[in-house]
Short mmCIF file of C-alpha atoms and ligand atoms in Angstrom, two decimals:
data_model
loop_
_atom_site.label_atom_id
_atom_site.label_comp_id
_atom_site.label_asym_id
_atom_site.label_seq_id
_atom_site.Cartn_x
_atom_site.Cartn_y
_atom_site.Cartn_z
CA UNK A 1 -51.26 -99.41 -62.83
CA UNK A 2 -54.07 -97.38 -64.46
CA UNK A 3 -55.11 -99.38 -67.42
CA UNK A 4 -55.88 -96.45 -69.56
CA UNK A 5 -52.27 -95.48 -69.84
CA UNK A 6 -51.59 -98.35 -72.16
CA UNK A 7 -53.14 -96.46 -75.06
CA UNK A 8 -52.81 -92.95 -73.74
CA UNK A 9 -51.46 -90.16 -75.88
CA UNK A 10 -51.22 -86.90 -73.95
CA UNK A 11 -51.67 -83.33 -75.12
CA UNK A 12 -50.11 -80.63 -72.91
CA UNK A 13 -52.09 -77.42 -72.67
CA UNK A 14 -50.76 -74.22 -71.41
CA UNK A 15 -54.13 -72.77 -70.58
CA UNK A 16 -53.08 -69.07 -71.00
CA UNK A 17 -52.53 -69.72 -74.72
CA UNK A 18 -54.97 -72.38 -75.94
CA UNK A 19 -58.26 -70.74 -76.77
CA UNK A 20 -59.96 -67.58 -75.37
CA UNK A 21 -63.76 -67.73 -75.35
CA UNK A 22 -64.65 -64.44 -73.51
CA UNK A 23 -62.37 -61.99 -75.45
CA UNK A 24 -60.11 -60.99 -72.59
CA UNK A 25 -56.99 -62.14 -74.47
CA UNK A 26 -56.25 -65.13 -72.27
CA UNK A 27 -57.15 -68.78 -72.74
CA UNK A 28 -59.83 -70.24 -70.47
CA UNK A 29 -61.41 -73.62 -69.47
CA UNK A 30 -64.40 -72.98 -71.77
CA UNK A 31 -61.82 -72.65 -74.53
CA UNK A 32 -60.40 -76.14 -73.68
CA UNK A 33 -63.95 -77.52 -73.62
CA UNK A 34 -64.70 -76.09 -76.99
CA UNK A 35 -61.54 -77.65 -78.44
CA UNK A 36 -61.95 -81.19 -76.90
CA UNK A 37 -63.31 -82.49 -80.22
CA UNK A 38 -60.42 -81.09 -81.95
CA UNK A 39 -57.95 -82.84 -79.47
CA UNK A 40 -59.81 -86.17 -79.76
CA UNK A 41 -59.79 -85.89 -83.68
CA UNK A 42 -56.02 -85.38 -83.58
CA UNK A 43 -55.78 -88.71 -81.73
CA UNK A 44 -54.97 -87.49 -78.15
CA UNK A 45 -56.98 -89.10 -75.43
CA UNK A 46 -55.44 -87.48 -72.43
CA UNK A 47 -54.62 -83.85 -71.25
CA UNK A 48 -52.08 -82.39 -68.90
CA UNK A 49 -52.99 -78.83 -68.12
CA UNK A 50 -50.32 -76.58 -66.65
CA UNK A 51 -51.05 -75.15 -63.21
CA UNK A 52 -54.45 -73.34 -63.39
CA UNK A 53 -54.77 -72.45 -59.68
CA UNK A 54 -55.11 -69.11 -58.08
CA UNK A 55 -51.67 -67.42 -58.23
CA UNK A 56 -49.99 -64.08 -58.45
CA UNK A 57 -48.32 -65.58 -61.67
CA UNK A 58 -44.63 -64.85 -60.92
CA UNK A 59 -43.79 -68.24 -62.47
CA UNK A 60 -46.78 -68.67 -64.78
CA UNK A 61 -48.89 -70.34 -61.97
CA UNK A 62 -46.09 -72.60 -60.56
CA UNK A 63 -46.49 -70.25 -57.64
CA UNK A 64 -49.68 -71.52 -56.13
CA UNK A 65 -51.63 -69.21 -53.82
CA UNK A 66 -54.60 -71.61 -53.36
CA UNK A 67 -54.31 -75.22 -54.32
CA UNK A 68 -58.13 -75.65 -54.32
CA UNK A 69 -59.30 -72.71 -56.24
CA UNK A 70 -58.71 -72.13 -59.99
CA UNK A 71 -57.36 -68.82 -61.19
CA UNK A 72 -60.34 -66.62 -62.00
CA UNK A 73 -58.77 -65.76 -65.44
CA UNK A 74 -59.55 -69.35 -66.53
CA UNK A 75 -63.04 -69.54 -65.08
CA UNK A 76 -64.43 -71.08 -61.97
CA UNK A 77 -64.03 -74.37 -60.18
CA UNK A 78 -67.36 -75.49 -61.69
CA UNK A 79 -65.94 -74.71 -65.17
CA UNK A 80 -63.05 -77.04 -64.45
CA UNK A 81 -65.40 -79.72 -63.09
CA UNK A 82 -67.42 -79.38 -66.24
CA UNK A 83 -64.21 -79.75 -68.33
CA UNK A 84 -63.46 -83.04 -66.52
CA UNK A 85 -66.97 -84.27 -67.40
CA UNK A 86 -66.89 -83.15 -71.02
CA UNK A 87 -63.46 -84.74 -71.48
CA UNK A 88 -64.61 -88.04 -69.89
CA UNK A 89 -67.61 -88.10 -72.28
CA UNK A 90 -65.09 -88.21 -75.13
CA UNK A 91 -62.85 -90.73 -73.51
CA UNK A 92 -60.25 -88.14 -72.54
CA UNK A 93 -58.54 -88.28 -69.20
CA UNK A 94 -57.23 -85.12 -67.52
CA UNK A 95 -54.15 -84.55 -65.40
CA UNK A 96 -53.64 -81.42 -63.38
CA UNK A 97 -50.25 -80.03 -62.43
CA UNK A 98 -49.36 -80.60 -58.73
CA UNK A 99 -46.69 -78.34 -57.45
CA UNK A 100 -45.73 -80.04 -54.16
CA UNK A 101 -42.29 -78.50 -53.46
CA UNK A 102 -43.23 -74.85 -52.96
CA UNK A 103 -46.08 -72.37 -52.88
CA UNK A 104 -46.36 -68.74 -53.79
CA UNK A 105 -45.01 -66.37 -51.10
CA UNK A 106 -48.63 -65.16 -50.98
CA UNK A 107 -50.09 -68.54 -50.01
CA UNK A 108 -51.92 -68.29 -46.58
CA UNK A 109 -49.77 -71.00 -45.17
CA UNK A 110 -46.60 -68.90 -45.83
CA UNK A 111 -48.28 -65.75 -44.45
CA UNK A 112 -48.95 -67.71 -41.27
CA UNK A 113 -45.50 -69.22 -41.26
CA UNK A 114 -43.96 -65.71 -41.49
CA UNK A 115 -45.53 -64.60 -38.14
CA UNK A 116 -43.33 -64.16 -35.16
CA UNK A 117 -45.69 -66.04 -32.98
CA UNK A 118 -45.53 -69.80 -33.36
CA UNK A 119 -48.54 -71.41 -35.07
CA UNK A 120 -49.72 -74.45 -36.95
CA UNK A 121 -47.75 -73.35 -40.11
CA UNK A 122 -44.55 -72.31 -38.55
CA UNK A 123 -42.68 -75.39 -39.68
CA UNK A 124 -44.68 -75.79 -43.00
CA UNK A 125 -41.72 -73.96 -44.58
CA UNK A 126 -38.00 -74.20 -43.79
CA UNK A 127 -36.83 -71.47 -41.49
CA UNK A 128 -33.55 -71.00 -39.58
CA UNK A 129 -33.66 -69.74 -35.96
CA UNK A 130 -32.25 -66.23 -36.28
CA UNK A 131 -32.57 -63.54 -38.91
CA UNK A 132 -28.76 -63.76 -39.49
CA UNK A 133 -28.49 -67.58 -39.53
CA UNK A 134 -28.06 -68.50 -43.15
CA UNK A 135 -28.68 -71.80 -45.19
CA UNK A 136 -25.78 -73.67 -46.78
CA UNK A 137 -26.25 -75.21 -50.16
CA UNK A 138 -29.80 -73.91 -50.87
CA UNK A 139 -31.10 -70.46 -51.79
CA UNK A 140 -32.79 -68.48 -49.02
CA UNK A 141 -34.43 -65.10 -48.24
CA UNK A 142 -33.91 -63.00 -45.11
CA UNK A 143 -35.24 -59.68 -43.87
CA UNK A 144 -38.77 -60.00 -45.32
CA UNK A 145 -40.81 -61.27 -42.31
CA UNK A 146 -41.52 -60.31 -38.69
CA UNK A 147 -40.37 -63.78 -37.93
CA UNK A 148 -36.68 -63.90 -37.03
CA UNK A 149 -35.08 -66.40 -39.35
CA UNK A 150 -34.43 -66.81 -43.05
CA UNK A 151 -36.54 -69.14 -45.22
CA UNK A 152 -35.51 -71.59 -47.88
CA UNK A 153 -36.55 -71.13 -51.56
CA UNK A 154 -37.31 -73.97 -54.04
CA UNK A 155 -37.00 -71.96 -57.23
CA UNK A 156 -37.66 -68.25 -57.74
CA UNK A 157 -37.71 -65.71 -54.99
CA UNK A 158 -41.52 -66.01 -55.00
CA UNK A 159 -41.47 -69.77 -54.24
CA UNK A 160 -40.61 -70.63 -50.68
CA UNK A 161 -39.85 -74.46 -50.18
CA UNK A 162 -42.37 -76.56 -48.27
CA UNK A 163 -40.98 -78.49 -45.38
CA UNK A 164 -40.93 -82.24 -45.86
CA UNK A 165 -37.91 -82.55 -43.61
CA UNK A 166 -34.17 -83.33 -44.02
CA UNK A 167 -32.56 -86.58 -44.92
CA UNK A 168 -29.45 -85.60 -42.89
CA UNK A 169 -30.40 -83.15 -40.26
CA UNK A 170 -27.43 -81.44 -38.51
CA UNK A 171 -28.74 -78.03 -37.37
CA UNK A 172 -31.41 -77.72 -34.76
CA UNK A 173 -33.77 -76.13 -37.20
CA UNK A 174 -33.67 -79.01 -39.60
CA UNK A 175 -36.43 -81.47 -38.88
CA UNK A 176 -36.41 -85.26 -39.58
CA UNK A 177 -38.93 -86.34 -42.23
CA UNK A 178 -41.02 -88.18 -39.65
CA UNK A 179 -41.38 -84.90 -37.50
CA UNK A 180 -45.27 -84.36 -37.20
CA UNK A 181 -44.97 -81.00 -38.87
CA UNK A 182 -43.21 -82.59 -41.99
CA UNK A 183 -45.78 -85.40 -42.04
CA UNK A 184 -48.43 -82.61 -42.00
CA UNK A 185 -47.00 -81.14 -45.19
CA UNK A 186 -47.28 -84.44 -46.94
CA UNK A 187 -50.80 -84.99 -45.61
CA UNK A 188 -51.71 -81.57 -46.77
CA UNK A 189 -50.53 -82.41 -50.31
CA UNK A 190 -52.61 -85.64 -50.15
CA UNK A 191 -55.59 -83.56 -49.23
CA UNK A 192 -55.09 -81.36 -52.29
CA UNK A 193 -54.91 -84.58 -54.52
CA UNK A 194 -57.98 -85.97 -53.08
CA UNK A 195 -59.90 -82.73 -53.53
CA UNK A 196 -59.21 -82.69 -57.33
CA UNK A 197 -59.52 -86.51 -57.77
CA UNK A 198 -62.91 -86.39 -56.00
CA UNK A 199 -64.02 -83.75 -58.50
CA UNK A 200 -63.20 -85.80 -61.42
CA UNK A 201 -59.52 -85.16 -62.27
CA UNK A 202 -57.58 -88.33 -63.35
CA UNK A 203 -54.26 -87.72 -61.80
CA UNK A 204 -51.29 -85.29 -61.71
CA UNK A 205 -48.11 -84.16 -63.55
CA UNK A 206 -45.74 -83.51 -60.61
CA UNK A 207 -43.51 -80.49 -60.66
CA UNK A 208 -39.94 -80.88 -59.40
CA UNK A 209 -40.77 -84.21 -57.94
CA UNK A 210 -37.43 -84.90 -56.65
CA UNK A 211 -37.15 -81.67 -54.64
CA UNK A 212 -39.21 -82.54 -51.49
CA UNK A 213 -36.65 -83.70 -48.85
CA UNK A 214 -33.54 -81.51 -48.40
CA UNK A 215 -30.06 -82.89 -47.67
CA UNK A 216 -31.48 -86.20 -49.03
CA UNK A 217 -28.94 -89.00 -49.73
CA UNK A 218 -27.64 -89.68 -53.21
CA UNK A 219 -30.58 -92.06 -53.93
CA UNK A 220 -33.09 -89.42 -52.84
CA UNK A 221 -34.33 -92.27 -50.45
CA UNK A 222 -36.37 -90.12 -48.24
CA UNK A 223 -38.03 -88.23 -51.03
CA UNK A 224 -38.84 -91.54 -52.71
CA UNK A 225 -40.38 -92.82 -49.47
CA UNK A 226 -42.77 -89.87 -49.48
CA UNK A 227 -43.94 -90.67 -52.99
CA UNK A 228 -44.25 -94.35 -52.17
CA UNK A 229 -46.45 -93.43 -49.31
CA UNK A 230 -48.65 -91.25 -51.64
CA UNK A 231 -48.76 -94.09 -54.15
CA UNK A 232 -50.04 -96.40 -51.51
CA UNK A 233 -52.92 -93.90 -50.86
CA UNK A 234 -53.64 -93.72 -54.61
CA UNK A 235 -53.64 -97.47 -54.98
CA UNK A 236 -56.00 -97.82 -52.12
CA UNK A 237 -58.37 -94.89 -52.90
CA UNK A 238 -57.89 -93.99 -56.56
CA UNK A 239 -56.38 -97.01 -58.43
CA UNK A 240 -57.06 -95.52 -61.77
CA UNK A 241 -55.36 -92.16 -61.05
CA UNK A 242 -52.06 -91.58 -62.89
CA UNK A 243 -48.89 -89.69 -61.86
CA UNK A 244 -46.14 -88.54 -64.07
CA UNK A 245 -43.07 -86.99 -62.59
CA UNK A 246 -40.86 -84.19 -63.80
CA UNK A 247 -37.69 -86.07 -62.69
CA UNK A 248 -35.92 -87.66 -65.62
CA UNK A 249 -34.55 -90.48 -63.70
CA UNK A 250 -36.96 -93.34 -64.25
CA UNK A 251 -35.07 -95.96 -62.15
CA UNK A 252 -35.69 -93.62 -59.23
CA UNK A 253 -38.94 -92.02 -60.18
CA UNK A 254 -40.74 -95.23 -61.24
CA UNK A 255 -38.99 -97.98 -59.28
CA UNK A 256 -38.12 -96.21 -56.05
CA UNK A 257 -40.77 -93.52 -55.87
CA UNK A 258 -43.57 -95.34 -57.42
CA UNK A 259 -44.58 -93.00 -60.25
CA UNK A 260 -46.43 -94.53 -63.14
CA UNK A 261 -44.56 -92.40 -65.74
CA UNK A 262 -41.43 -90.25 -65.72
CA UNK A 263 -40.59 -87.70 -68.47
CA UNK A 264 -37.40 -87.92 -70.60
CA UNK A 265 -36.58 -84.24 -70.41
CA UNK A 266 -34.32 -82.21 -72.64
CA UNK A 267 -31.23 -81.75 -70.46
CA UNK A 268 -28.33 -80.20 -72.51
CA UNK A 269 -26.23 -83.16 -73.87
CA UNK A 270 -28.38 -85.96 -72.62
CA UNK A 271 -29.69 -88.77 -74.94
CA UNK A 272 -33.03 -87.13 -75.71
CA UNK A 273 -31.45 -83.85 -76.46
CA UNK A 274 -29.36 -85.50 -79.21
CA UNK A 275 -32.58 -86.37 -81.15
CA UNK A 276 -34.04 -82.88 -81.79
CA UNK A 277 -32.00 -80.18 -79.98
CA UNK A 278 -28.30 -80.86 -80.54
CA UNK A 279 -27.42 -77.31 -81.66
CA UNK A 280 -25.79 -75.86 -78.48
CA UNK A 281 -22.34 -76.05 -80.20
CA UNK A 282 -23.37 -73.85 -83.02
CA UNK A 283 -23.66 -76.80 -85.42
CA UNK A 284 -26.74 -78.90 -85.48
CA UNK A 285 -26.07 -82.68 -85.16
CA UNK A 286 -29.61 -83.54 -84.12
CA UNK A 287 -30.53 -87.02 -85.24
CA UNK A 288 -33.63 -85.80 -86.99
CA UNK A 289 -31.90 -83.00 -88.91
CA UNK A 290 -31.70 -83.93 -92.57
CA UNK A 291 -28.00 -82.92 -92.86
CA UNK A 292 -27.15 -83.32 -89.26
CA UNK A 293 -25.14 -86.55 -89.47
CA UNK A 294 -26.76 -87.45 -86.24
CA UNK A 295 -26.01 -90.65 -84.37
CA UNK A 296 -28.93 -92.76 -82.87
CA UNK A 297 -26.58 -94.42 -80.39
CA UNK A 298 -26.21 -91.30 -78.36
CA UNK A 299 -29.91 -91.64 -77.54
CA UNK A 300 -30.06 -95.42 -77.21
CA UNK A 301 -27.03 -95.71 -75.03
CA UNK A 302 -28.81 -93.72 -72.40
CA UNK A 303 -32.44 -94.80 -73.23
CA UNK A 304 -32.17 -98.55 -73.37
CA UNK A 305 -30.76 -99.21 -69.92
CA UNK A 306 -33.40 -96.89 -68.43
CA UNK A 307 -36.24 -98.55 -70.56
CA UNK A 308 -35.00 -102.04 -69.60
CA UNK A 309 -34.79 -101.30 -65.89
CA UNK A 310 -38.24 -99.87 -65.64
CA UNK A 311 -40.10 -102.08 -68.26
CA UNK A 312 -43.22 -103.48 -66.55
CA UNK A 313 -43.22 -101.07 -63.63
CA UNK A 314 -43.97 -97.81 -65.47
CA UNK A 315 -43.34 -95.83 -68.56
CA UNK A 316 -40.45 -93.56 -69.47
CA UNK A 317 -42.19 -90.98 -71.60
CA UNK A 318 -41.03 -89.26 -74.70
CA UNK A 319 -42.33 -85.70 -75.60
CA UNK A 320 -42.37 -83.31 -78.43
CA UNK A 321 -41.67 -80.33 -76.14
CA UNK A 322 -43.10 -78.73 -73.08
CA UNK A 323 -43.57 -75.28 -71.72
CA UNK A 324 -39.97 -75.04 -70.46
CA UNK A 325 -38.29 -76.16 -73.77
CA UNK A 326 -37.60 -74.54 -77.19
CA UNK A 327 -40.25 -75.75 -79.61
CA UNK A 328 -38.95 -78.40 -82.09
CA UNK A 329 -39.80 -76.09 -84.99
CA UNK A 330 -36.99 -73.97 -83.71
CA UNK A 331 -34.44 -76.00 -85.79
CA UNK A 332 -36.47 -78.63 -87.56
CA UNK A 333 -38.66 -78.10 -90.61
CA UNK A 334 -41.99 -79.87 -91.26
CA UNK A 335 -40.52 -82.92 -93.06
CA UNK A 336 -37.88 -83.35 -90.33
CA UNK A 337 -40.68 -83.02 -87.83
CA UNK A 338 -42.80 -85.62 -89.52
CA UNK A 339 -39.96 -88.19 -88.98
CA UNK A 340 -39.40 -86.98 -85.52
CA UNK A 341 -42.98 -87.44 -84.52
CA UNK A 342 -43.07 -90.82 -86.38
CA UNK A 343 -40.39 -91.94 -83.96
CA UNK A 344 -41.70 -90.38 -80.78
CA UNK A 345 -45.29 -91.79 -81.37
CA UNK A 346 -44.16 -95.40 -82.12
CA UNK A 347 -41.79 -95.91 -79.19
CA UNK A 348 -42.65 -97.59 -75.92
CA UNK A 349 -44.05 -95.55 -73.05
CA UNK A 350 -46.70 -92.88 -73.13
CA UNK A 351 -46.05 -89.99 -75.61
CA UNK A 352 -46.76 -86.31 -74.95
CA UNK A 353 -47.56 -83.72 -77.52
CA UNK A 354 -47.14 -80.03 -76.64
CA UNK A 355 -50.06 -77.92 -78.00
CA UNK A 356 -49.21 -76.39 -81.39
CA UNK A 357 -46.32 -78.84 -82.15
CA UNK A 358 -48.84 -80.71 -84.25
CA UNK A 359 -48.84 -77.75 -86.71
CA UNK A 360 -45.20 -76.88 -86.27
CA UNK A 361 -45.67 -73.70 -84.38
CA UNK A 362 -42.49 -71.57 -84.20
CA UNK A 363 -40.51 -70.49 -81.28
CA UNK A 364 -40.88 -66.70 -80.86
CA UNK A 365 -38.18 -64.31 -79.62
CA UNK A 366 -40.14 -62.43 -76.92
CA UNK A 367 -39.47 -60.46 -73.72
CA UNK A 368 -40.24 -62.40 -70.66
CA UNK A 369 -43.70 -62.90 -69.37
CA UNK A 370 -44.72 -64.21 -65.92
CA UNK A 371 -41.29 -65.61 -65.18
CA UNK A 372 -40.95 -67.31 -68.56
CA UNK A 373 -37.68 -65.78 -69.77
CA UNK A 374 -36.34 -67.88 -72.65
CA UNK A 375 -39.37 -70.21 -72.13
CA UNK A 376 -41.82 -67.36 -73.11
CA UNK A 377 -41.31 -67.94 -76.75
CA UNK A 378 -42.70 -71.53 -76.60
CA UNK A 379 -45.90 -70.36 -74.85
CA UNK A 380 -47.63 -68.22 -77.44
CA UNK A 381 -51.30 -68.44 -78.44
CA UNK A 382 -52.41 -71.47 -80.48
CA UNK A 383 -52.90 -70.70 -84.07
CA UNK A 384 -56.35 -71.91 -85.11
CA UNK A 385 -56.78 -70.09 -88.46
CA UNK A 386 -55.57 -67.14 -90.48
CA UNK A 387 -58.15 -64.78 -89.05
CA UNK A 388 -57.72 -62.11 -86.27
CA UNK A 389 -55.26 -63.15 -83.68
CA UNK A 390 -54.93 -66.57 -85.56
CA UNK A 391 -58.43 -67.29 -84.25
CA UNK A 392 -57.17 -67.56 -80.64
CA UNK A 393 -59.14 -64.51 -79.35
CA UNK A 394 -61.43 -61.72 -80.45
CA UNK A 395 -59.66 -59.22 -78.27
CA UNK A 396 -57.67 -56.24 -79.60
CA UNK A 397 -54.23 -57.59 -80.50
CA UNK A 398 -52.43 -55.44 -77.94
CA UNK A 399 -54.65 -57.12 -75.22
CA UNK A 400 -53.35 -60.60 -75.97
CA UNK A 401 -51.60 -62.63 -73.10
CA UNK A 402 -48.68 -63.04 -75.46
CA UNK A 403 -48.49 -62.02 -79.21
CA UNK A 404 -49.36 -64.46 -81.88
CA UNK A 405 -46.78 -65.43 -84.47
CA UNK A 406 -46.72 -62.43 -86.76
CA UNK A 407 -45.35 -64.33 -89.82
CA UNK A 408 -47.46 -64.21 -93.03
CA UNK A 409 -46.93 -68.00 -93.35
CA UNK A 410 -47.66 -68.83 -89.58
CA UNK A 411 -48.99 -72.37 -89.63
CA UNK A 412 -52.55 -72.88 -88.47
CA UNK A 413 -55.03 -75.65 -87.82
CA UNK A 414 -57.60 -74.72 -90.54
CA UNK A 415 -55.01 -74.58 -93.36
CA UNK A 416 -53.38 -77.85 -92.30
CA UNK A 417 -56.64 -79.58 -91.95
CA UNK A 418 -57.30 -78.90 -95.71
CA UNK A 419 -53.86 -80.20 -96.79
CA UNK A 420 -53.52 -83.95 -96.79
CA UNK A 421 -49.72 -83.73 -96.71
CA UNK A 422 -49.68 -81.33 -93.74
CA UNK A 423 -47.70 -82.00 -90.54
CA UNK A 424 -51.00 -82.09 -88.63
CA UNK A 425 -52.49 -84.72 -90.97
CA UNK A 426 -49.32 -86.74 -90.63
CA UNK A 427 -49.71 -86.50 -86.74
CA UNK A 428 -53.26 -87.73 -87.08
CA UNK A 429 -52.24 -90.65 -89.31
CA UNK A 430 -49.45 -91.67 -86.86
CA UNK A 431 -51.67 -91.55 -83.77
CA UNK A 432 -54.40 -93.45 -85.61
CA UNK A 433 -51.80 -96.08 -86.42
CA UNK A 434 -50.77 -96.19 -82.75
CA UNK A 435 -54.27 -96.67 -81.59
CA UNK A 436 -54.97 -99.41 -84.17
CA UNK A 437 -51.81 -101.32 -83.50
CA UNK A 438 -51.70 -102.48 -79.90
CA UNK A 439 -48.05 -103.45 -80.30
CA UNK A 440 -47.18 -99.72 -80.77
CA UNK A 441 -48.62 -98.74 -77.55
CA UNK A 442 -47.05 -98.17 -74.18
CA UNK A 443 -46.48 -101.85 -73.26
CA UNK A 444 -45.79 -103.29 -76.69
CA UNK A 445 -42.54 -105.22 -77.00
CA UNK A 446 -39.46 -103.18 -78.22
CA UNK A 447 -36.26 -104.50 -79.69
CA UNK A 448 -33.58 -102.74 -81.62
CA UNK A 449 -32.92 -104.64 -85.03
CA UNK A 450 -30.31 -102.25 -86.54
CA UNK A 451 -28.55 -99.36 -84.95
CA UNK A 452 -24.92 -98.55 -85.74
CA UNK A 453 -23.04 -95.51 -84.50
CA UNK A 454 -23.07 -92.92 -87.28
CA UNK A 455 -24.97 -95.20 -89.75
CA UNK A 456 -28.59 -95.38 -90.88
CA UNK A 457 -31.31 -96.50 -91.01
CA UNK A 458 -32.54 -97.15 -87.51
CA UNK A 459 -34.62 -100.31 -87.51
CA UNK A 460 -36.69 -101.54 -84.42
CA UNK A 461 -39.43 -104.08 -83.71
CA UNK A 462 -42.59 -103.48 -81.80
CA UNK A 463 -44.29 -106.89 -81.45
CA UNK A 464 -45.19 -108.09 -85.03
CA UNK A 465 -44.23 -104.69 -86.55
CA UNK A 466 -40.85 -103.72 -87.97
CA UNK A 467 -40.24 -99.96 -88.14
CA UNK A 468 -37.37 -98.33 -90.13
CA UNK A 469 -36.33 -94.79 -89.99
CA UNK A 470 -34.07 -92.69 -92.23
CA UNK A 471 -34.02 -89.00 -91.27
CA UNK A 472 -31.12 -88.18 -93.58
CA UNK A 473 -31.07 -86.92 -97.18
CA UNK A 474 -29.45 -90.02 -98.48
CA UNK A 475 -30.70 -93.42 -99.54
CA UNK A 476 -29.67 -96.00 -96.95
CA UNK A 477 -30.08 -99.72 -96.28
CA UNK A 478 -29.49 -102.27 -93.58
CA UNK A 479 -29.32 -106.05 -93.35
CA UNK A 480 -32.57 -106.85 -91.73
CA UNK A 481 -34.71 -109.77 -92.46
CA UNK A 482 -38.42 -108.59 -92.67
CA UNK A 483 -39.75 -112.04 -93.24
CA UNK A 484 -42.54 -111.40 -95.84
CA UNK A 485 -43.96 -108.57 -93.88
CA UNK A 486 -46.04 -106.04 -95.85
CA UNK A 487 -46.03 -102.29 -95.90
CA UNK A 488 -48.45 -101.07 -93.22
CA UNK A 489 -47.51 -97.32 -93.15
CA UNK A 490 -45.02 -95.01 -94.80
CA UNK A 491 -43.68 -91.47 -94.87
CA UNK A 492 -41.51 -91.26 -98.08
CA UNK A 493 -40.72 -94.65 -99.44
CA UNK A 494 -38.42 -97.66 -99.43
CA UNK A 495 -38.47 -101.40 -99.91
CA UNK A 496 -37.77 -104.63 -98.01
CA UNK A 497 -36.61 -107.76 -99.73
CA UNK A 498 -34.00 -110.57 -99.47
CA UNK A 499 -32.78 -109.83 -95.99
CA UNK A 500 -32.34 -106.09 -96.80
CA UNK A 501 -34.31 -102.99 -96.01
CA UNK A 502 -33.77 -99.85 -98.03
CA UNK A 503 -35.09 -96.34 -97.33
CA UNK A 504 -35.22 -93.40 -99.64
CA UNK A 505 -34.16 -89.99 -98.13
CA UNK A 506 -36.35 -88.81 -95.19
CA UNK A 507 -38.44 -91.92 -95.00
CA UNK A 508 -40.17 -94.03 -92.37
CA UNK A 509 -41.65 -97.51 -92.97
CA UNK A 510 -43.77 -99.72 -90.78
CA UNK A 511 -43.97 -103.34 -91.96
CA UNK A 512 -46.36 -105.83 -90.65
C1 LIG B 1 -40.90 -76.97 -63.28
C2 LIG B 1 -41.83 -76.31 -64.25
C3 LIG B 1 -41.28 -74.91 -64.54
C4 LIG B 1 -41.45 -74.12 -63.30
C5 LIG B 1 -40.57 -74.85 -62.23
C6 LIG B 1 -40.78 -74.26 -60.81
O1 LIG B 1 -39.59 -77.08 -63.78
O2 LIG B 1 -41.93 -77.15 -65.37
O3 LIG B 1 -42.21 -74.27 -65.50
O4 LIG B 1 -40.92 -72.86 -63.48
O5 LIG B 1 -40.82 -76.22 -62.10
O6 LIG B 1 -42.00 -74.69 -60.26
CA1 LIG B 2 -60.55 -65.77 -71.61
#
């Protein structure tokens, strides 16, 4: 287990939209380098950068054309190597995004695979034997190649699935996972990983990590076996490299597949979604909504068994948002966000902060860009100040990758820096607290002290600290003995005495 994860707090950067240094309207590596001090000041000591590799950008870079070359719009490979170095100087680790399940349809492997004549890459993707032989249960494309056969897709039409083999292989064209050509796919992915790790990257966020083996069993045993094999390589060659999976099944991703971390993703109706995004029904019952009448048990009932099952083996990670999810500011105001972040940043596991959520950037209603669709509105340029293009770029506004928030009161870093009560300064204070108190970090003990369906507050213990949370507009109390502990940190106010803890509306207390 990489030791640095214990006190890691990640900052996710969508590179298109972070900071543009050459005035072409799109973010770049030099922009990330220039803002490393900002990220460090905020309290983040690790980055996850969305795919920044050569790509036709039909899915914002999740359609990789060359795994070993960065997209020219962000700079050169040397710029990225320099970014690793500059980050390391500041104690910041950097994860890149590994997309192992598919490539772009323009990847040279796929161009070879499409050829009629058999070659090294014929089985790198999944093809049937005839132009009219279809694939059951998976999306596929026919009629596009000189090769007679249809090929399987992993996501969009532009993303053909790489061939790691089949768990259950019935048809002649379905290969077992130990077929040399399927093993070659896995080894090619290891080669990509080694390439970046050797150049100074600290690990990977892994896209669609559960999607490798097709017709896998219900436990995804064959997919897990591939990841275990990759983990063995890392343990032997790069023991400090970290891997986080887009899987949302920590028992499987951490225990069976060997990932160090797994994301708790916003899937409609799941435990995490009830915290911040429970508005699908038209009424908002999110736990952190002041008038939402939210219920923490809907989160805990799902979270606790997963946490308990994986404790000691890896981290189930909470996030403010990501590039696929509506920003939390969509439905929560700054006060609600302060309490949300207080919770997310004091729970076990490794927290992830999506760029711009520290200032409460809004979700924008926008037409789709590079395969973003509804996700596009969460991918707009970072708002640094109230100058031109919110300080993101000096380009003419119509040349921006995506428009900046046009609102007169669009939040920005400069304004929030100057306001001690701002959301951003609260984020800083919370992250400082987390770094100072080892018990609040990834491995610190966690125990629920008071959580009742439909009641507040929510009170939990992390080592020698007791934390109490009241996101509602009412004063609430709970029978919790805080044993002479003193106030260590507060948002809002409250008190603890005689076996009872009381919190004023929208408050959060940390007692030590
Ligand atoms: C993951 C990414 C998403 C992408 C998809 C296909 O879900 O987070 O942005 O579109 O995989 O690669
Ligand atoms: Ca640029």
